[in-house]
Short mmCIF file of C-alpha atoms and ligand atoms in Angstrom, two decimals:
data_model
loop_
_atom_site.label_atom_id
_atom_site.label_comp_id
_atom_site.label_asym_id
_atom_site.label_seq_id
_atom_site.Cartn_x
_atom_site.Cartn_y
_atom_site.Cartn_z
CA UNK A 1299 14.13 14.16 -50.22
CA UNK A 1300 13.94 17.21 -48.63
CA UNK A 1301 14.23 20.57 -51.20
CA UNK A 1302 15.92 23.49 -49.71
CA UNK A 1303 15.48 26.85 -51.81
CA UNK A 1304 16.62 30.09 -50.25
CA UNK A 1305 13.20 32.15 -49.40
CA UNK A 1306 14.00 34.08 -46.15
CA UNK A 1307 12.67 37.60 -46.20
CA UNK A 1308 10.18 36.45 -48.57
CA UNK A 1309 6.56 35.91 -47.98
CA UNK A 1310 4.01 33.75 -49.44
CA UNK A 1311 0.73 32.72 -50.00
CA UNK A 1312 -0.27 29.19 -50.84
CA UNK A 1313 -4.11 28.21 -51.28
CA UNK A 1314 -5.21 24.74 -51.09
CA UNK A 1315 -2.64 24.23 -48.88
CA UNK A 1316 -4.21 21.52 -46.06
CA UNK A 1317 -3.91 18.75 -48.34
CA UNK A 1318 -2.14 17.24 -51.20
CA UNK A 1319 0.19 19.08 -53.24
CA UNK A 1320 -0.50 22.37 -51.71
CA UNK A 1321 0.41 21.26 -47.93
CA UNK A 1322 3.55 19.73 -49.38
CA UNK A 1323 4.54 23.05 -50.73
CA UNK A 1324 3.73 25.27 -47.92
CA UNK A 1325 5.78 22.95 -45.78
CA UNK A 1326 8.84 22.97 -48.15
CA UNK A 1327 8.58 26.80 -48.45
CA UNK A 1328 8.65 27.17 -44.62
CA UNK A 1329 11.84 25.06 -44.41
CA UNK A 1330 13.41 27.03 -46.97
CA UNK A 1331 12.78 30.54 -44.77
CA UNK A 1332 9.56 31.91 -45.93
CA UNK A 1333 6.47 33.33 -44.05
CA UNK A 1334 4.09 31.31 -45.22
CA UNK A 1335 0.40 32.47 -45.28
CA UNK A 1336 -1.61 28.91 -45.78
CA UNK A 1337 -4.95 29.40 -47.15
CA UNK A 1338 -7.54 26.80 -47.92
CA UNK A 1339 -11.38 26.13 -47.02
CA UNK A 1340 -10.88 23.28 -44.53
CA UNK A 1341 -10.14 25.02 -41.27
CA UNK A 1342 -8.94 21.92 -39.49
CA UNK A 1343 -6.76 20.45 -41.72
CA UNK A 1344 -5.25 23.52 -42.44
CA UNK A 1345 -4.62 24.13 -38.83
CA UNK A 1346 -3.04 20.97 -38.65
CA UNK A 1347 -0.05 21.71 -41.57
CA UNK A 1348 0.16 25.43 -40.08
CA UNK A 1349 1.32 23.50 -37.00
CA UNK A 1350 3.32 20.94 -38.05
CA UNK A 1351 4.95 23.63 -40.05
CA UNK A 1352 5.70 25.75 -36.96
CA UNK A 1353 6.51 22.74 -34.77
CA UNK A 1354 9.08 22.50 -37.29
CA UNK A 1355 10.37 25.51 -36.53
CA UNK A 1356 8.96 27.01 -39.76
CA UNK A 1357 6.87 30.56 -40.40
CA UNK A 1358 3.71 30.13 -41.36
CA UNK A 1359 -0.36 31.24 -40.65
CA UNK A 1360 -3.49 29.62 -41.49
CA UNK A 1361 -6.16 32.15 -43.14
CA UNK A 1362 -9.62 30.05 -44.16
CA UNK A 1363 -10.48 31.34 -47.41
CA UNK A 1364 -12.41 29.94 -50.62
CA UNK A 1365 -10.25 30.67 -53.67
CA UNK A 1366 -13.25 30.78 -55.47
CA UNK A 1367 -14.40 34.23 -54.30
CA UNK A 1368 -12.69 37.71 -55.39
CA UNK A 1369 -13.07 38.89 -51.74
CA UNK A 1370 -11.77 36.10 -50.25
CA UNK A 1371 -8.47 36.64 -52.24
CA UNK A 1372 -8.34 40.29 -51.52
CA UNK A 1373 -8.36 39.39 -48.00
CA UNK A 1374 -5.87 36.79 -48.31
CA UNK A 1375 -3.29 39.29 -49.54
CA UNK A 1376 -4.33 41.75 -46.86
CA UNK A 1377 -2.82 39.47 -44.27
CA UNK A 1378 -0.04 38.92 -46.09
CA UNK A 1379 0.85 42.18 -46.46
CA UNK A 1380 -0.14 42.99 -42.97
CA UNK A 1381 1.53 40.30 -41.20
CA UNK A 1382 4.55 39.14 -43.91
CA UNK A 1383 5.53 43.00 -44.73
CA UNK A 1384 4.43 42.23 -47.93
CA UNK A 1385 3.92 39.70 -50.29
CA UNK A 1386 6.63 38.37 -52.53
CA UNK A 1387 5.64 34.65 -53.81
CA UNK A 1388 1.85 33.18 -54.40
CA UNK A 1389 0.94 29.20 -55.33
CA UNK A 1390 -2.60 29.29 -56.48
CA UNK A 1391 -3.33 25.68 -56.23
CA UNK A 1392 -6.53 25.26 -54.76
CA UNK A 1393 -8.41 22.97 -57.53
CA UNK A 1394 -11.34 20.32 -57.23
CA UNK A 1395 -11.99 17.34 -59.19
CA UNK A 1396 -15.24 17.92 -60.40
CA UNK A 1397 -18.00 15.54 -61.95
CA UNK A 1398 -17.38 12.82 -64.31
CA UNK A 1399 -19.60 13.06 -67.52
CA UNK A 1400 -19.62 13.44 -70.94
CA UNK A 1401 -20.08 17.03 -72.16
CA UNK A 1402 -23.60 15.84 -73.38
CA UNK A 1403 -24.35 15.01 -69.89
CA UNK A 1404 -22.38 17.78 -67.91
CA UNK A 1405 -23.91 19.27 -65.01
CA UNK A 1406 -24.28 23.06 -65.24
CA UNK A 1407 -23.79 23.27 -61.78
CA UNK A 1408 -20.67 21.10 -61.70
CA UNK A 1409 -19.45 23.13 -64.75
CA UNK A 1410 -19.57 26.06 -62.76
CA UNK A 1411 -18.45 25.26 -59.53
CA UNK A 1412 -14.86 23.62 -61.38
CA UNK A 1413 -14.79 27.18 -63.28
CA UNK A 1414 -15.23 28.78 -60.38
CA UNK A 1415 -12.34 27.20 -58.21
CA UNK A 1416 -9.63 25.79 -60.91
CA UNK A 1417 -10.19 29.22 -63.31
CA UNK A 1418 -11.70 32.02 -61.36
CA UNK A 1419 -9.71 30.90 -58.37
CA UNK A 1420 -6.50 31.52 -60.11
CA UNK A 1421 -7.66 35.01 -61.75
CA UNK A 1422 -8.78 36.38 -58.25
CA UNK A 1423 -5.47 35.62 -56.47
CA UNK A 1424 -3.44 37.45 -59.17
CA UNK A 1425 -5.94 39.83 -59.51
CA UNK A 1426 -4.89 41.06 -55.88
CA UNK A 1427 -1.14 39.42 -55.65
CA UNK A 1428 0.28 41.26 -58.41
CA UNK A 1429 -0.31 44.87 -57.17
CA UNK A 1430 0.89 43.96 -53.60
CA UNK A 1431 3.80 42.10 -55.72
CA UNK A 1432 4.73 45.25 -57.50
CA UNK A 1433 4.44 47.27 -54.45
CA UNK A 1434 7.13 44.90 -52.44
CA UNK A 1435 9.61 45.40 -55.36
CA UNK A 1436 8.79 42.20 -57.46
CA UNK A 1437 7.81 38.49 -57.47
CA UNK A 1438 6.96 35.12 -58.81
CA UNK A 1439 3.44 33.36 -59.03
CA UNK A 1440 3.12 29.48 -59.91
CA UNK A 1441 -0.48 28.96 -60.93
CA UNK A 1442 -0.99 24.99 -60.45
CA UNK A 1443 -2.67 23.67 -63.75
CA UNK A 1444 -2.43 20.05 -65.23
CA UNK A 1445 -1.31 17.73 -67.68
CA UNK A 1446 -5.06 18.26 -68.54
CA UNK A 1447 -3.76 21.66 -69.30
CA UNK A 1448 -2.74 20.86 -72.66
CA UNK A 1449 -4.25 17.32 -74.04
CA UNK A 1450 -8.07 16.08 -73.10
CA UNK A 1451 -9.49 13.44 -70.89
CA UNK A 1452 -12.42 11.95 -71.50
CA UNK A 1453 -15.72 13.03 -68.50
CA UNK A 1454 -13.51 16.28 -67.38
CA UNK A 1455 -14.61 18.46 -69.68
CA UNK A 1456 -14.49 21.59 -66.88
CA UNK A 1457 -11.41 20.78 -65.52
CA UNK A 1458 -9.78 19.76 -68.79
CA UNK A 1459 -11.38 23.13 -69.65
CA UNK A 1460 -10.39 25.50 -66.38
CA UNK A 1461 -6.88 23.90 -66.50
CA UNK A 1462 -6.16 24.87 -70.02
CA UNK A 1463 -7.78 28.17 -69.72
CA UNK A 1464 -4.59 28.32 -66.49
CA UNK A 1465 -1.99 28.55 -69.42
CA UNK A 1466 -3.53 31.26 -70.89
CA UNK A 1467 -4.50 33.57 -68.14
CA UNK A 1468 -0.63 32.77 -67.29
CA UNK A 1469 1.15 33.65 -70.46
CA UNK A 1470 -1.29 37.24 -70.57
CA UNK A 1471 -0.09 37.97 -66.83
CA UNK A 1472 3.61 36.83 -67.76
CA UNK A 1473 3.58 39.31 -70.78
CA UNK A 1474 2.21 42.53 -68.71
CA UNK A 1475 4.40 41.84 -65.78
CA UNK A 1476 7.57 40.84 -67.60
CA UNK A 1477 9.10 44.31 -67.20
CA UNK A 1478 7.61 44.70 -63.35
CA UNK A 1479 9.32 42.50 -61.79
CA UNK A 1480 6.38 39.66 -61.35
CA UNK A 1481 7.35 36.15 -62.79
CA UNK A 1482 4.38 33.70 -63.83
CA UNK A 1483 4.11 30.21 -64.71
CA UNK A 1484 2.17 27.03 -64.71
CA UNK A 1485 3.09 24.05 -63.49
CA UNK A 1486 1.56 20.60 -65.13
CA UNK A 1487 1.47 17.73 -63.31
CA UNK A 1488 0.10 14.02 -64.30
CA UNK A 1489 -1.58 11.95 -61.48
CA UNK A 1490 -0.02 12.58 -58.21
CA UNK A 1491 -0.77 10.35 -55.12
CA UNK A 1492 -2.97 12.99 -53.44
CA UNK A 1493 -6.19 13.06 -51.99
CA UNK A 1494 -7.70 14.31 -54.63
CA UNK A 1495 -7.37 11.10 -56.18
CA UNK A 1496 -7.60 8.82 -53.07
CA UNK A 1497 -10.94 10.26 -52.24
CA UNK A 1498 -12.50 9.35 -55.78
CA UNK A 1499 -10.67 6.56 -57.36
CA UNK A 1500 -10.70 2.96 -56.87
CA UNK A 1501 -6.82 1.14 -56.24
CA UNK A 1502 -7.92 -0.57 -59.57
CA UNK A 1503 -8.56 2.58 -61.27
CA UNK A 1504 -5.43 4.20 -59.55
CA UNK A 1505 -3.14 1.14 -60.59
CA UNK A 1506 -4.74 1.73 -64.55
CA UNK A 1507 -3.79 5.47 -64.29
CA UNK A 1508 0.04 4.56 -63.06
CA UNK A 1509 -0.27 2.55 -66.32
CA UNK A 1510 -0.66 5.31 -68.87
CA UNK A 1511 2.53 7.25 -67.43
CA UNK A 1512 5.60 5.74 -69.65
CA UNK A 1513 7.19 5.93 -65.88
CA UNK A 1514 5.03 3.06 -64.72
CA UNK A 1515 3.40 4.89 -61.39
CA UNK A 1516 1.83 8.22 -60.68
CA UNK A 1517 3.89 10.94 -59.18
CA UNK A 1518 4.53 12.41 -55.54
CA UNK A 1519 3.29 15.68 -53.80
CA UNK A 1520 7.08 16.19 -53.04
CA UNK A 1521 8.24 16.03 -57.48
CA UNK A 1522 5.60 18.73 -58.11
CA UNK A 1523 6.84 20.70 -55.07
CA UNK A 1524 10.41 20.06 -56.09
CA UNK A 1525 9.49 21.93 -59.86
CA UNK A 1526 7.15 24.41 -57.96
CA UNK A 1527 10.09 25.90 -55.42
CA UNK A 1528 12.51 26.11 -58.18
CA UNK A 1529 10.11 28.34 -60.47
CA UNK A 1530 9.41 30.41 -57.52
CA UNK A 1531 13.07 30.86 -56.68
CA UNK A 1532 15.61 33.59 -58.07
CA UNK A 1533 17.11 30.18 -59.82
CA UNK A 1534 14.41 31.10 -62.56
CA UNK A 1535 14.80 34.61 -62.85
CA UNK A 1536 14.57 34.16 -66.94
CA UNK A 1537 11.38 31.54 -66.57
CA UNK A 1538 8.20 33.41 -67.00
CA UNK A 1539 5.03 33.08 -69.41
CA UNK A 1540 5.65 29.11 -69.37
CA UNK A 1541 4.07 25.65 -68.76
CA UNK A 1542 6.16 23.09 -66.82
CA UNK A 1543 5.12 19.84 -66.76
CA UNK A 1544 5.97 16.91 -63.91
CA UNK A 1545 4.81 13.80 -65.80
CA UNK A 1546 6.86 10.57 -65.55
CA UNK A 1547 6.25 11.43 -69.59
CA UNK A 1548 2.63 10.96 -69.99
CA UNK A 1549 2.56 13.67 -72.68
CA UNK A 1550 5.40 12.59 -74.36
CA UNK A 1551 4.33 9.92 -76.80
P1 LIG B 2891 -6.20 17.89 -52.75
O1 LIG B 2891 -5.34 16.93 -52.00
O2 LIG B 2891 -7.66 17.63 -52.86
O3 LIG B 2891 -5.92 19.35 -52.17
C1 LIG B 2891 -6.59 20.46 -52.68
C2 LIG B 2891 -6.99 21.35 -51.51
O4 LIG B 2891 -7.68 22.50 -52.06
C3 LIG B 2891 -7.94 20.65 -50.55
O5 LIG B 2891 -7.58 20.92 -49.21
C4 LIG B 2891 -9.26 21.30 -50.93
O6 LIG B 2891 -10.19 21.29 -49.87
C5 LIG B 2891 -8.82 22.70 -51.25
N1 LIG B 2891 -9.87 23.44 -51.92
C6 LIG B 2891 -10.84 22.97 -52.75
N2 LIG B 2891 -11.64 23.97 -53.15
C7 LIG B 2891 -11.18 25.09 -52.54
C8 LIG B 2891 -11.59 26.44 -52.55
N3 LIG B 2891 -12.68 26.85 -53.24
N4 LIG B 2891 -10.88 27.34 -51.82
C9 LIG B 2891 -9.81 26.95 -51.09
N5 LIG B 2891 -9.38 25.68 -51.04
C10 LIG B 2891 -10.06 24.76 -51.77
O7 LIG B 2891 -5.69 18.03 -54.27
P2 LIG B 2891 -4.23 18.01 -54.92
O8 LIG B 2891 -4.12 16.77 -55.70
O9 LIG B 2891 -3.19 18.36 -53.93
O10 LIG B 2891 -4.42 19.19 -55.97
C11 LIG B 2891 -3.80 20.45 -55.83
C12 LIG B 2891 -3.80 21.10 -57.20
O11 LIG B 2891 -3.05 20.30 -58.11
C13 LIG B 2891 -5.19 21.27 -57.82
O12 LIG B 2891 -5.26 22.50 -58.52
C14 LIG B 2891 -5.26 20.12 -58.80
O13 LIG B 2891 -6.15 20.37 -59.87
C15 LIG B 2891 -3.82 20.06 -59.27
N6 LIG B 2891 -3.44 18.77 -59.86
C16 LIG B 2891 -3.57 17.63 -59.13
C17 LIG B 2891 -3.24 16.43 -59.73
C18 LIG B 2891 -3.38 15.10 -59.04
O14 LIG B 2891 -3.35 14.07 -59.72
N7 LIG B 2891 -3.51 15.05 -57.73
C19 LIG B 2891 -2.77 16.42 -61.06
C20 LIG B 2891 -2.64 17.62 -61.74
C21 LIG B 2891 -2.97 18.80 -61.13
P3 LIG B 2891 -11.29 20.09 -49.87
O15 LIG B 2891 -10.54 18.85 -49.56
O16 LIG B 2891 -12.22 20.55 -48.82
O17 LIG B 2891 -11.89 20.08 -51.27
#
């Protein structure tokens, strides 16, 4: 299913956007009118959704950038600004996995790499979206955290960690940009079929994960966009400071 949302004369930026959830989004966004400014650190795959995007007949550039450093975001918004007129709507999404240990065993290193993506990714992009926001007359940020965002699992300590500390830095932005015309909220999805998981998990560990979602099956790229493109849109214009979650009800019991 295809989401349309209206975004024309609207730019965006979406990082972590050559795979997974984050290329699912910058293509939606595209069909729905924006100027999309894709961001991620893999230059080819990138290149490849850019494309497909503007095969489509969709707006869109690629700009290789690590989320994880402050001048990489400020750069980010430059072209934005530069080549979208300004910058209007921001997905910070880029996330990794991490290592699996218990906290006793936890890598420093590991620690601080998933810090430095999943948290002081998301700080850096709003750290430089929300002036160029106010300065284009208002806007809307989704900052992708987790189900992991609110209850613990078990050898994730730095994502379960970096994704929780997401809701906070998002209420605190919410609260000083409520009267400024900048919307921001999380998004919290449970396992999606993405890469992310692909990449690391066996089909046997996969099938036990669709298991502990009361829905029977882990979710799509496409339901997270779906939630995503509706926070971002004028739709929500009383949404800000809050957590959605896309679950098939994994939190609920
Ligand atoms: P994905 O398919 O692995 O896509 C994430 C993209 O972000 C990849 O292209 C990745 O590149 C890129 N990336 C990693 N580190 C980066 C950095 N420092 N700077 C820029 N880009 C970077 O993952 P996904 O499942 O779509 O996840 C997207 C977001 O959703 C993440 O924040 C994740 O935590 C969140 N999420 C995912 C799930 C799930 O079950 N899939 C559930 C809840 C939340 P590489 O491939 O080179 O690493």
């Amino acid at each position: 299913m295809t989401i349309r949302f209206d975004f024309s004369g609207r730019t965006a930026i979406v990082t972590g956007a050559a795979s997974g959830i984050g290329a699912v989004i910058a293509e939606e966004m595209a069909a729905s009118g924006a100027f999309v400014v894709a961001s991620d650190l893999d230059e080819a795959a990138l290149s490849d959704v850019v494309n497909g995007i503007t095969a489509a007949g969709g707006r869109a550039i690629a700009v290789t950038a690590d989320a994880s450093r402050a001048e990489d975001a400020e750069r980010l918004v430059k072209a934005a600004v530069e080549q979208g007129g300004g910058l209007h709507l921001a997905v910070n999404n880029a996330g990794i996995g991490g290592p699996s240990a218990p906290v006793g065993d936890y890598p420093a290193d590991g620690w601080r790499k998933v810090i430095d993506v999943n948290l002081n990714g998301v700080f850096y992009g709003m750290r430089y979206q929300i002036p160029a926001m106010e300065a284009a007359g208002g806007g809307a940020i989704v900052n992708m955290s987790s189900i992991l965002g609110s209850v613990g699992f078990a050898n994730s300590a730095a994502y379960v960690a970096a994704k929780h500390g997401v809701l906070g830095l998002t209420k605190t932005a919410a609260m000083e940009y409520a009267q400024k015309g900048v919307r921001v909220n999380s998004v919290g999805p449970a396992f999606i079929n993405t890469p992310l998981l692909s990449k690391n998990l066996s089909q046997e560990m996969l099938d036990a994960l669709a298991g502990m979602h009361p829905m029977g099956r882990i979710g799509t790229p496409e339901e997270v966009s779906a939630l995503t493109l509706f926070l971002l849109s004028d739709r929500a214009s009383f949404i800000t400071g809050s957590y959605h979650l896309v679950d098939g009800g994994y939190t609920a019991p």
